[in-house]
Amino acid sequence: MSGATLQPPSGTGLIGPDATLHGIGRAVASVPLTHPLNRRWWIAFAGALALLGLFGGVLCYLLLTGVGIWGNNNAVVWALDIASYDWWIGVASGSLLVSAVLLLLGAEWRGAVNRVAETVALLCTCAAGLYPIIHLGRPWFFFWNLPYPNTYDLWPQFRSPLLWDAIDIVSYLVVCVSLWYIGLLPDLASLRDRAVEDALAQEKAHGRPRKRSLLKAQAYGIVASGWRGSAAHWQLWSQAYRTIALLGVLLVVSLQTGASVMLAGSMMPGWHDTILPVTFLVNAVFSGVGVTAAIVVLIRSVYRLDGLISARHLEILARLMLCLGCASLYCYATEFFSTCLHGDQQERDVLIRRMTGAHAWAFWTVVACLLIPAQAFWSARLRRSPRAVALIGVLIAIGAYADHVMVLVVTLAQDFLPSSRLAYSETIWGVATFAGSVGLFLTLLLLFLRYLPAVSITESRRLALAVVPAAAAAERRAVKEAEARPLASERDGTEDAPLWGVSAAFASEADLAAAATALSGRNDAHVHLDAHGPVPMPRVLRTLGIAGRSIRAYAILGALAGGAAFFGMCVYATAYDYVFLIGGRPRFSWPSFVVPSLSFAMMSGTIAVHLALLILNRLPRLNHPAFNIPGFLRATDDRYFLSAEAQGERFDADRVVRKLASLPAEAGRPLDIRRVPR
């Protein structure tokens, strides 16, 4: 391996044959730390900023003139504004669901995809969240949709889908941020330590580090929250990551099926087919996979990460798009034949207008971009073509947007009463608003690619340890080097300083586990053992006495308490404190409260898990004695450390050092042993 590049895998490999823990970290971290293709990035960023400026200009004109600039009228009250919102939240749902399902299924190859999918979900949620606000007409009062104490002693209308959207967006944003940040946390620590190494190298070469290098190290250190790769950290991190992924799956299903419930609650034809919830969910996942695949191909080609994002990954994404394309085609065919065989006349009229009416372009765009292109992946050659994967992913996203326009506009444009049939046509302002939201997405995406790792370092390392011989060979070489040389001196001038403990460095988790077992057998109450490494270390959990810790109870209690509290608030406000009957619904119309209560429950569970992860791991803690261990920067790279922390004055450091030094080379002998000052 040379520099920060990895050799692309051959055949059906998922990762390059020369991948090692050190090489993976360098290859991914070099992008945010050194900013390759800097000029091209600035050109792309300027284009994204131009679209974002267009978005700002359109919003200013919207505030001055009103939402009528979108062409909405009394019949088509929902048009490109709600279609754009549904599309953005659909892409976010699909991306989140893909990442969460791959994590829950334990797919080893997910490291090349899950970070991009989680980022797409988060950024699309940010873009989607703006639409319900600017659609209000007076967006500066958006908080009126939220239940809060106010001077007029009023409650929001909990039966209204507008409030459902507000709760859904807030809940979705919380889940996406939490899942994204927790997955990113170990990689932020890796970037922190690589930035510190660069600053130290500059200080050694030039006498002092550059201010920019110091700022990078400090910034990454703050957002990493003091992560030090402790075995206890990794244990709760894995549980929290999977638990929030499960809550995200439940939220996606609730949100997408809840959208169909909102449509089914009306009298409009074309919105009552029983397969509509499945269609919404399938198309949301379909569009999310398409956008994720296109961005994965872009990152792979621009940053030359062929060694981590292989042709096999592209083939898996192509197969996934093919499966979802077949499922989407089945949903449309079922709706078509159901309408033709036993639908009423109004539903048949809606179907005919979709194909031949003023907005027939939307229907045929769905056919040409959403239903047909994915069938090309029956070809094995196209499944391995990066251009084909990216192009078809973009076409799927376009077709999904046309589907939302077709479902909303075509149905609303012709009501039952002739007097309510008002023609609708798209305006330049509606198109510009959507283009501006794309600019917001691209701006945030480019900032992410510049300053954060686009591929999961942790998941890629776990894959390398599982399937790549080079990673295990690198560990064996380090062990042989340790056998050929004496242990590093444990006394390095710090023996007079107050002692925190003793540390030992290892080349592999197996050696670390053997040493931890040897020390733990002493039953010394004055020694607290901990392990640190670049990947989760399940072998040492039982030895350290933390194997039984679980974070899942916090998720269950948080979700149940949050959901029950919100449901109770809906019942109290609507049935007792602020009775406002609409649509002939009873005072206790509990079905209207289920959708927002489920969303709030998922958000509450996520917050509980996230807080438990930080509090139980005592994070953030930006300064810790473990950071004083010589060479500890490699704990996020390719080294494993065992620390024996002093617990009282009876701690015998010499005895711990002798025990570690006496371990055989083939079963736990450390690379070096150090006394660590406080």
mmCIF file of N, CA, C and O in Angstrom, residues 8-55:
data_model
loop_
_atom_site.group_PDB
_atom_site.id
_atom_site.type_symbol
_atom_site.label_atom_id
_atom_site.label_comp_id
_atom_site.label_asym_id
_atom_site.label_seq_id
_atom_site.Cartn_x
_atom_site.Cartn_y
_atom_site.Cartn_z
ATOM 1 N N PRO A 8 -8.000 -1.628 -5.846
ATOM 2 C CA PRO A 8 -9.372 -2.088 -6.055
ATOM 3 C C PRO A 8 -9.456 -3.601 -5.985
ATOM 4 O O PRO A 8 -8.537 -4.305 -6.416
ATOM 5 N N PRO A 9 -10.527 -4.144 -5.426
ATOM 6 C CA PRO A 9 -10.675 -5.598 -5.362
ATOM 7 C C PRO A 9 -10.924 -6.168 -6.740
ATOM 8 O O PRO A 9 -11.473 -5.510 -7.618
ATOM 9 N N SER A 10 -10.512 -7.394 -6.929
ATOM 10 C CA SER A 10 -10.747 -8.076 -8.189
ATOM 11 C C SER A 10 -11.911 -9.033 -8.038
ATOM 12 O O SER A 10 -12.224 -9.507 -6.949
ATOM 13 N N GLY A 11 -12.557 -9.341 -9.160
ATOM 14 C CA GLY A 11 -13.666 -10.280 -9.126
ATOM 15 C C GLY A 11 -14.842 -9.736 -8.360
ATOM 16 O O GLY A 11 -15.298 -8.625 -8.579
ATOM 17 N N THR A 12 -15.325 -10.551 -7.418
ATOM 18 C CA THR A 12 -16.521 -10.182 -6.644
ATOM 19 C C THR A 12 -16.170 -9.735 -5.234
ATOM 20 O O THR A 12 -17.002 -9.798 -4.339
ATOM 21 N N GLY A 13 -14.914 -9.281 -5.024
ATOM 22 C CA GLY A 13 -14.507 -8.858 -3.696
ATOM 23 C C GLY A 13 -15.227 -7.605 -3.257
ATOM 24 O O GLY A 13 -15.621 -6.759 -4.063
ATOM 25 N N LEU A 14 -15.386 -7.475 -1.927
ATOM 26 C CA LEU A 14 -16.053 -6.312 -1.348
ATOM 27 C C LEU A 14 -15.077 -5.248 -0.888
ATOM 28 O O LEU A 14 -15.486 -4.132 -0.587
ATOM 29 N N ILE A 15 -13.794 -5.583 -0.819
ATOM 30 C CA ILE A 15 -12.793 -4.638 -0.352
ATOM 31 C C ILE A 15 -11.457 -5.028 -0.951
ATOM 32 O O ILE A 15 -11.245 -6.193 -1.320
ATOM 33 N N GLY A 16 -10.570 -4.065 -1.077
ATOM 34 C CA GLY A 16 -9.282 -4.322 -1.711
ATOM 35 C C GLY A 16 -8.471 -5.377 -0.980
ATOM 36 O O GLY A 16 -8.519 -5.476 0.243
ATOM 37 N N PRO A 17 -7.675 -6.183 -1.712
ATOM 38 C CA PRO A 17 -6.912 -7.269 -1.077
ATOM 39 C C PRO A 17 -5.788 -6.783 -0.183
ATOM 40 O O PRO A 17 -5.271 -7.542 0.630
ATOM 41 N N ASP A 18 -5.364 -5.539 -0.324
ATOM 42 C CA ASP A 18 -4.278 -5.006 0.503
ATOM 43 C C ASP A 18 -4.781 -4.130 1.641
ATOM 44 O O ASP A 18 -4.015 -3.409 2.264
ATOM 45 N N ALA A 19 -6.083 -4.185 1.922
ATOM 46 C CA ALA A 19 -6.665 -3.320 2.951
ATOM 47 C C ALA A 19 -6.195 -3.732 4.339
ATOM 48 O O ALA A 19 -6.229 -4.905 4.708
ATOM 49 N N THR A 20 -5.744 -2.763 5.116
ATOM 50 C CA THR A 20 -5.385 -2.948 6.520
ATOM 51 C C THR A 20 -6.091 -1.878 7.339
ATOM 52 O O THR A 20 -6.642 -0.920 6.791
ATOM 53 N N LEU A 21 -6.063 -2.047 8.650
ATOM 54 C CA LEU A 21 -6.704 -1.046 9.501
ATOM 55 C C LEU A 21 -6.081 0.324 9.283
ATOM 56 O O LEU A 21 -6.784 1.339 9.170
ATOM 57 N N HIS A 22 -4.766 0.364 9.223
ATOM 58 C CA HIS A 22 -4.066 1.632 9.013
ATOM 59 C C HIS A 22 -4.385 2.203 7.637
ATOM 60 O O HIS A 22 -4.661 3.412 7.499
ATOM 61 N N GLY A 23 -4.365 1.368 6.601
ATOM 62 C CA GLY A 23 -4.598 1.855 5.246
ATOM 63 C C GLY A 23 -6.003 2.375 5.040
ATOM 64 O O GLY A 23 -6.214 3.390 4.357
ATOM 65 N N ILE A 24 -6.995 1.700 5.632
ATOM 66 C CA ILE A 24 -8.378 2.160 5.502
ATOM 67 C C ILE A 24 -8.539 3.528 6.157
ATOM 68 O O ILE A 24 -9.152 4.444 5.590
ATOM 69 N N GLY A 25 -7.980 3.680 7.360
ATOM 70 C CA GLY A 25 -8.083 4.967 8.038
ATOM 71 C C GLY A 25 -7.430 6.086 7.261
ATOM 72 O O GLY A 25 -7.984 7.188 7.146
ATOM 73 N N ARG A 26 -6.257 5.816 6.701
ATOM 74 C CA ARG A 26 -5.556 6.844 5.928
ATOM 75 C C ARG A 26 -6.310 7.184 4.650
ATOM 76 O O ARG A 26 -6.400 8.361 4.258
ATOM 77 N N ALA A 27 -6.829 6.169 3.954
ATOM 78 C CA ALA A 27 -7.507 6.417 2.683
ATOM 79 C C ALA A 27 -8.747 7.283 2.861
ATOM 80 O O ALA A 27 -9.017 8.189 2.063
ATOM 81 N N VAL A 28 -9.530 7.017 3.913
ATOM 82 C CA VAL A 28 -10.768 7.769 4.129
ATOM 83 C C VAL A 28 -10.481 9.122 4.769
ATOM 84 O O VAL A 28 -11.049 10.148 4.381
ATOM 85 N N ALA A 29 -9.580 9.154 5.756
ATOM 86 C CA ALA A 29 -9.307 10.402 6.469
ATOM 87 C C ALA A 29 -8.576 11.417 5.604
ATOM 88 O O ALA A 29 -8.646 12.623 5.863
ATOM 89 N N SER A 30 -7.852 10.947 4.568
ATOM 90 C CA SER A 30 -7.108 11.885 3.733
ATOM 91 C C SER A 30 -8.021 12.844 2.980
ATOM 92 O O SER A 30 -7.622 13.957 2.636
ATOM 93 N N VAL A 31 -9.271 12.432 2.725
ATOM 94 C CA VAL A 31 -10.192 13.302 1.982
ATOM 95 C C VAL A 31 -10.560 14.539 2.798
ATOM 96 O O VAL A 31 -10.369 15.673 2.348
ATOM 97 N N PRO A 32 -11.092 14.413 4.023
ATOM 98 C CA PRO A 32 -11.418 15.639 4.773
ATOM 99 C C PRO A 32 -10.202 16.379 5.316
ATOM 100 O O PRO A 32 -10.290 17.583 5.583
ATOM 101 N N LEU A 33 -9.061 15.700 5.471
ATOM 102 C CA LEU A 33 -7.899 16.360 6.048
ATOM 103 C C LEU A 33 -7.037 17.073 5.017
ATOM 104 O O LEU A 33 -6.429 18.101 5.311
ATOM 105 N N THR A 34 -6.945 16.531 3.810
ATOM 106 C CA THR A 34 -6.078 17.133 2.787
ATOM 107 C C THR A 34 -6.849 17.789 1.658
ATOM 108 O O THR A 34 -6.264 18.508 0.852
ATOM 109 N N HIS A 35 -8.158 17.520 1.546
ATOM 110 C CA HIS A 35 -9.016 18.147 0.539
ATOM 111 C C HIS A 35 -8.469 17.963 -0.882
ATOM 112 O O HIS A 35 -8.096 18.929 -1.556
ATOM 113 N N PRO A 36 -8.404 16.726 -1.368
ATOM 114 C CA PRO A 36 -8.004 16.551 -2.766
ATOM 115 C C PRO A 36 -9.057 17.136 -3.702
ATOM 116 O O PRO A 36 -10.226 17.286 -3.328
ATOM 117 N N LEU A 37 -8.638 17.445 -4.922
ATOM 118 C CA LEU A 37 -9.539 18.049 -5.918
ATOM 119 C C LEU A 37 -10.161 19.326 -5.366
ATOM 120 O O LEU A 37 -11.362 19.574 -5.525
ATOM 121 N N ASN A 38 -9.335 20.135 -4.706
ATOM 122 C CA ASN A 38 -9.833 21.314 -4.018
ATOM 123 C C ASN A 38 -10.515 22.277 -4.978
ATOM 124 O O ASN A 38 -11.589 22.817 -4.689
ATOM 125 N N ARG A 39 -9.909 22.516 -6.163
ATOM 126 C CA ARG A 39 -10.487 23.470 -7.104
ATOM 127 C C ARG A 39 -11.825 22.976 -7.638
ATOM 128 O O ARG A 39 -12.773 23.752 -7.764
ATOM 129 N N ARG A 40 -11.905 21.700 -7.947
ATOM 130 C CA ARG A 40 -13.174 21.155 -8.450
ATOM 131 C C ARG A 40 -14.263 21.266 -7.393
ATOM 132 O O ARG A 40 -15.425 21.517 -7.710
ATOM 133 N N TRP A 41 -13.875 21.057 -6.144
ATOM 134 C CA TRP A 41 -14.873 21.173 -5.080
ATOM 135 C C TRP A 41 -15.407 22.598 -5.007
ATOM 136 O O TRP A 41 -16.615 22.799 -4.844
ATOM 137 N N TRP A 42 -14.541 23.587 -5.121
ATOM 138 C CA TRP A 42 -14.982 24.974 -5.052
ATOM 139 C C TRP A 42 -15.885 25.326 -6.226
ATOM 140 O O TRP A 42 -16.845 26.089 -6.070
ATOM 141 N N ILE A 43 -15.610 24.765 -7.392
ATOM 142 C CA ILE A 43 -16.480 25.019 -8.551
ATOM 143 C C ILE A 43 -17.870 24.444 -8.291
ATOM 144 O O ILE A 43 -18.898 25.099 -8.521
ATOM 145 N N ALA A 44 -17.901 23.190 -7.804
ATOM 146 C CA ALA A 44 -19.195 22.575 -7.501
ATOM 147 C C ALA A 44 -19.900 23.329 -6.379
ATOM 148 O O ALA A 44 -21.136 23.519 -6.419
ATOM 149 N N PHE A 45 -19.158 23.774 -5.389
ATOM 150 C CA PHE A 45 -19.755 24.496 -4.269
ATOM 151 C C PHE A 45 -20.330 25.833 -4.720
ATOM 152 O O PHE A 45 -21.383 26.267 -4.227
ATOM 153 N N ALA A 46 -19.650 26.483 -5.666
ATOM 154 C CA ALA A 46 -20.182 27.745 -6.196
ATOM 155 C C ALA A 46 -21.513 27.526 -6.903
ATOM 156 O O ALA A 46 -22.446 28.328 -6.766
ATOM 157 N N GLY A 47 -21.615 26.428 -7.679
ATOM 158 C CA GLY A 47 -22.890 26.124 -8.331
ATOM 159 C C GLY A 47 -23.992 25.838 -7.331
ATOM 160 O O GLY A 47 -25.135 26.290 -7.496
ATOM 161 N N ALA A 48 -23.658 25.084 -6.272
ATOM 162 C CA ALA A 48 -24.658 24.799 -5.243
ATOM 163 C C ALA A 48 -25.083 26.066 -4.512
ATOM 164 O O ALA A 48 -26.275 26.260 -4.217
ATOM 165 N N LEU A 49 -24.132 26.950 -4.242
ATOM 166 C CA LEU A 49 -24.471 28.216 -3.593
ATOM 167 C C LEU A 49 -25.354 29.085 -4.476
ATOM 168 O O LEU A 49 -26.210 29.829 -3.978
ATOM 169 N N ALA A 50 -25.154 29.008 -5.796
ATOM 170 C CA ALA A 50 -26.006 29.777 -6.708
ATOM 171 C C ALA A 50 -27.458 29.306 -6.602
ATOM 172 O O ALA A 50 -28.391 30.124 -6.546
ATOM 173 N N LEU A 51 -27.652 27.984 -6.558
ATOM 174 C CA LEU A 51 -29.004 27.461 -6.388
ATOM 175 C C LEU A 51 -29.565 27.826 -5.021
ATOM 176 O O LEU A 51 -30.757 28.132 -4.885
ATOM 177 N N LEU A 52 -28.708 27.798 -4.005
ATOM 178 C CA LEU A 52 -29.163 28.184 -2.676
ATOM 179 C C LEU A 52 -29.548 29.663 -2.637
ATOM 180 O O LEU A 52 -30.528 30.047 -1.978
ATOM 181 N N GLY A 53 -28.793 30.514 -3.357
ATOM 182 C CA GLY A 53 -29.166 31.921 -3.457
ATOM 183 C C GLY A 53 -30.501 32.103 -4.160
ATOM 184 O O GLY A 53 -31.307 32.965 -3.785
ATOM 185 N N LEU A 54 -30.730 31.281 -5.206
ATOM 186 C CA LEU A 54 -32.036 31.306 -5.874
ATOM 187 C C LEU A 54 -33.142 30.949 -4.886
ATOM 188 O O LEU A 54 -34.222 31.570 -4.891
ATOM 189 N N PHE A 55 -32.885 29.973 -4.030
ATOM 190 C CA PHE A 55 -33.869 29.572 -3.026
ATOM 191 C C PHE A 55 -34.197 30.738 -2.098
ATOM 192 O O PHE A 55 -35.366 31.010 -1.799
#
